[in-house]
C-alpha cells in the first residue's frame, strides 16, 4: 500500500478528517475528534498506529512479528504499529484500519454513532 492509498483509505470513513496536532509530518486521522490512525506518510518503512482489541492485538503480533508490533509511543495494550508497505496484503491493512475506526466509533456517544450510521 502506498502513502496515498493509506491516506485515501483513512479518509474514506464517515466523518474522518486528517489533522496535524504534533507536527506537519505526522498525519492524525480522527473521527469526531477521536484518533483512529497516526502515521508519517513520508516514513520509510511506511507504518501506521492503529487501535486494536487487546486480545486481537496479541494474536496479530504473533502472526506477523516483523510487521505488527506494540504501538510506538502509544498504549501498548490497545494500539499496534503496522508496517503497511512491507508484506501485509492490502486487504489485511484495510481490515485493520476499519477495525480501528470501528473501535473508536464504538466508544462514541450513541447519538454520534447513529449520526455516523454505525449504531
PDB file of C-alpha atoms in Angstrom:
ATOM      1  CA  UNK A   1       0.000   0.000   0.000  1.00  0.00           C
ATOM      2  CA  UNK A   2       1.307   3.426  -0.911  1.00  0.00           C
ATOM      3  CA  UNK A   3       1.148   6.515   1.316  1.00  0.00           C
ATOM      4  CA  UNK A   4      -1.568   7.994  -0.912  1.00  0.00           C
ATOM      5  CA  UNK A   5      -3.641   4.829  -0.720  1.00  0.00           C
ATOM      6  CA  UNK A   6      -3.311   4.754   3.078  1.00  0.00           C
ATOM      7  CA  UNK A   7      -4.376   8.393   3.320  1.00  0.00           C
ATOM      8  CA  UNK A   8      -7.345   7.835   0.988  1.00  0.00           C
ATOM      9  CA  UNK A   9      -8.392   4.771   2.975  1.00  0.00           C
ATOM     10  CA  UNK A  10      -8.321   6.625   6.281  1.00  0.00           C
ATOM     11  CA  UNK A  11     -10.342   9.494   4.831  1.00  0.00           C
ATOM     12  CA  UNK A  12     -12.911   7.165   3.235  1.00  0.00           C
ATOM     13  CA  UNK A  13     -14.812   6.627   6.508  1.00  0.00           C
ATOM     14  CA  UNK A  14     -17.782   8.736   7.625  1.00  0.00           C
ATOM     15  CA  UNK A  15     -16.671  11.997   9.298  1.00  0.00           C
ATOM     16  CA  UNK A  16     -12.966  11.085   9.063  1.00  0.00           C
ATOM     17  CA  UNK A  17     -10.572  14.025   8.942  1.00  0.00           C
ATOM     18  CA  UNK A  18      -6.807  14.456   8.771  1.00  0.00           C
ATOM     19  CA  UNK A  19      -5.197  16.646  11.414  1.00  0.00           C
ATOM     20  CA  UNK A  20      -1.603  17.643  12.253  1.00  0.00           C
ATOM     21  CA  UNK A  21      -1.593  18.315  16.023  1.00  0.00           C
ATOM     22  CA  UNK A  22       2.022  17.203  16.623  1.00  0.00           C
ATOM     23  CA  UNK A  23       3.944  18.450  13.575  1.00  0.00           C
ATOM     24  CA  UNK A  24       3.426  18.921   9.837  1.00  0.00           C
ATOM     25  CA  UNK A  25       4.849  15.461   9.053  1.00  0.00           C
ATOM     26  CA  UNK A  26       2.567  13.401  11.298  1.00  0.00           C
ATOM     27  CA  UNK A  27      -0.936  12.744   9.990  1.00  0.00           C
ATOM     28  CA  UNK A  28      -3.530  12.010  12.641  1.00  0.00           C
ATOM     29  CA  UNK A  29      -6.807  10.643  11.320  1.00  0.00           C
ATOM     30  CA  UNK A  30      -9.796  11.281  13.565  1.00  0.00           C
ATOM     31  CA  UNK A  31     -13.499  10.656  13.697  1.00  0.00           C
ATOM     32  CA  UNK A  32     -15.442  13.291  15.644  1.00  0.00           C
ATOM     33  CA  UNK A  33     -12.252  14.393  17.394  1.00  0.00           C
ATOM     34  CA  UNK A  34     -11.056  10.898  18.363  1.00  0.00           C
ATOM     35  CA  UNK A  35      -7.910   9.432  16.793  1.00  0.00           C
ATOM     36  CA  UNK A  36      -8.100   6.108  14.958  1.00  0.00           C
ATOM     37  CA  UNK A  37      -4.844   6.235  12.934  1.00  0.00           C
ATOM     38  CA  UNK A  38      -1.498   8.017  13.214  1.00  0.00           C
ATOM     39  CA  UNK A  39       1.226   7.917  10.567  1.00  0.00           C
ATOM     40  CA  UNK A  40       4.092   9.734   8.947  1.00  0.00           C
ATOM     41  CA  UNK A  41       3.168   9.354   5.283  1.00  0.00           C
ATOM     42  CA  UNK A  42       6.776  10.130   4.319  1.00  0.00           C
ATOM     43  CA  UNK A  43       8.154   7.466   6.676  1.00  0.00           C
ATOM     44  CA  UNK A  44      10.240   4.576   5.396  1.00  0.00           C
ATOM     45  CA  UNK A  45       9.098   1.999   6.049  1.00  0.00           C
ATOM     46  CA  UNK A  46       5.526   3.265   5.955  1.00  0.00           C
ATOM     47  CA  UNK A  47       3.878   2.462   9.284  1.00  0.00           C
ATOM     48  CA  UNK A  48       0.593   3.390  10.915  1.00  0.00           C
ATOM     49  CA  UNK A  49      -0.529   3.204  14.531  1.00  0.00           C
ATOM     50  CA  UNK A  50      -3.975   1.632  14.798  1.00  0.00           C
ATOM     51  CA  UNK A  51      -6.293   0.929  17.695  1.00  0.00           C
ATOM     52  CA  UNK A  52      -6.928  -2.776  18.252  1.00  0.00           C
ATOM     53  CA  UNK A  53      -8.850  -5.042  20.601  1.00  0.00           C
ATOM     54  CA  UNK A  54      -6.237  -6.182  23.191  1.00  0.00           C
ATOM     55  CA  UNK A  55      -6.773  -9.908  22.553  1.00  0.00           C
ATOM     56  CA  UNK A  56      -6.634  -9.434  18.790  1.00  0.00           C
ATOM     57  CA  UNK A  57      -3.518  -7.284  19.160  1.00  0.00           C
ATOM     58  CA  UNK A  58      -1.634 -10.159  20.788  1.00  0.00           C
ATOM     59  CA  UNK A  59      -2.692 -12.608  18.085  1.00  0.00           C
ATOM     60  CA  UNK A  60      -1.776 -10.228  15.261  1.00  0.00           C
ATOM     61  CA  UNK A  61       1.663  -9.608  16.772  1.00  0.00           C
ATOM     62  CA  UNK A  62       2.267 -13.365  16.976  1.00  0.00           C
ATOM     63  CA  UNK A  63       1.092 -13.961  13.388  1.00  0.00           C
ATOM     64  CA  UNK A  64       3.124 -11.061  11.924  1.00  0.00           C
ATOM     65  CA  UNK A  65       6.012 -10.422  14.346  1.00  0.00           C
ATOM     66  CA  UNK A  66       8.032  -8.263  11.959  1.00  0.00           C
ATOM     67  CA  UNK A  67       5.100  -6.272  10.585  1.00  0.00           C
ATOM     68  CA  UNK A  68       2.786  -5.732  13.571  1.00  0.00           C
ATOM     69  CA  UNK A  69       4.327  -4.633  16.870  1.00  0.00           C
ATOM     70  CA  UNK A  70       3.098  -2.883  20.025  1.00  0.00           C
ATOM     71  CA  UNK A  71       2.125   0.712  19.290  1.00  0.00           C
ATOM     72  CA  UNK A  72       5.094   3.049  19.281  1.00  0.00           C
ATOM     73  CA  UNK A  73       4.532   5.884  21.787  1.00  0.00           C
ATOM     74  CA  UNK A  74       1.020   4.539  22.409  1.00  0.00           C
ATOM     75  CA  UNK A  75      -0.781   2.381  24.959  1.00  0.00           C
ATOM     76  CA  UNK A  76       0.795  -0.962  24.008  1.00  0.00           C
ATOM     77  CA  UNK A  77      -2.289  -2.906  25.081  1.00  0.00           C
ATOM     78  CA  UNK A  78      -4.693  -1.096  22.741  1.00  0.00           C
ATOM     79  CA  UNK A  79      -2.519   0.092  19.836  1.00  0.00           C
ATOM     80  CA  UNK A  80      -0.376  -1.624  17.217  1.00  0.00           C
ATOM     81  CA  UNK A  81       2.191  -0.186  14.851  1.00  0.00           C
ATOM     82  CA  UNK A  82       1.588  -1.806  11.474  1.00  0.00           C
ATOM     83  CA  UNK A  83       4.097  -1.771   8.605  1.00  0.00           C
ATOM     84  CA  UNK A  84       1.886  -1.302   5.568  1.00  0.00           C
ATOM     85  CA  UNK A  85       4.463  -1.432   2.769  1.00  0.00           C
ATOM     86  CA  UNK A  86       6.357  -4.491   3.890  1.00  0.00           C
ATOM     87  CA  UNK A  87       4.443  -7.624   3.118  1.00  0.00           C
ATOM     88  CA  UNK A  88       0.970  -7.497   4.620  1.00  0.00           C
ATOM     89  CA  UNK A  89      -1.695  -7.870   1.959  1.00  0.00           C
ATOM     90  CA  UNK A  90      -3.571  -4.619   1.312  1.00  0.00           C
ATOM     91  CA  UNK A  91      -6.783  -6.429   2.288  1.00  0.00           C
ATOM     92  CA  UNK A  92      -5.392  -7.059   5.783  1.00  0.00           C
ATOM     93  CA  UNK A  93      -4.281  -3.437   6.135  1.00  0.00           C
ATOM     94  CA  UNK A  94      -7.747  -2.247   5.080  1.00  0.00           C
ATOM     95  CA  UNK A  95      -9.363  -4.536   7.666  1.00  0.00           C
ATOM     96  CA  UNK A  96      -7.050  -3.294  10.423  1.00  0.00           C
ATOM     97  CA  UNK A  97      -7.759   0.359   9.607  1.00  0.00           C
ATOM     98  CA  UNK A  98     -11.505  -0.300   9.517  1.00  0.00           C
ATOM     99  CA  UNK A  99     -11.333  -2.201  12.819  1.00  0.00           C
ATOM    100  CA  UNK A 100      -9.514   0.755  14.393  1.00  0.00           C
ATOM    101  CA  UNK A 101     -12.158   3.172  13.105  1.00  0.00           C
ATOM    102  CA  UNK A 102     -14.953   0.901  14.350  1.00  0.00           C
ATOM    103  CA  UNK A 103     -13.400   0.592  17.826  1.00  0.00           C
ATOM    104  CA  UNK A 104     -13.144   4.357  18.142  1.00  0.00           C
ATOM    105  CA  UNK A 105     -16.702   4.869  16.883  1.00  0.00           C
ATOM    106  CA  UNK A 106     -17.962   2.234  19.344  1.00  0.00           C
ATOM    107  CA  UNK A 107     -16.656   4.424  22.172  1.00  0.00           C
ATOM    108  CA  UNK A 108     -18.575   7.491  20.987  1.00  0.00           C
ATOM    109  CA  UNK A 109     -21.920   8.507  22.471  1.00  0.00           C
ATOM    110  CA  UNK A 110     -24.898   6.714  20.932  1.00  0.00           C
ATOM    111  CA  UNK A 111     -26.193   9.860  19.221  1.00  0.00           C
ATOM    112  CA  UNK A 112     -22.852  10.307  17.444  1.00  0.00           C
ATOM    113  CA  UNK A 113     -22.767   6.647  16.400  1.00  0.00           C
ATOM    114  CA  UNK A 114     -26.258   6.953  14.932  1.00  0.00           C
ATOM    115  CA  UNK A 115     -25.225  10.086  13.033  1.00  0.00           C
ATOM    116  CA  UNK A 116     -22.360   8.069  11.545  1.00  0.00           C
ATOM    117  CA  UNK A 117     -24.766   5.245  10.649  1.00  0.00           C
ATOM    118  CA  UNK A 118     -22.835   2.861  12.919  1.00  0.00           C
ATOM    119  CA  UNK A 119     -25.213   2.027  15.806  1.00  0.00           C
TER     120      UNK A 119
END
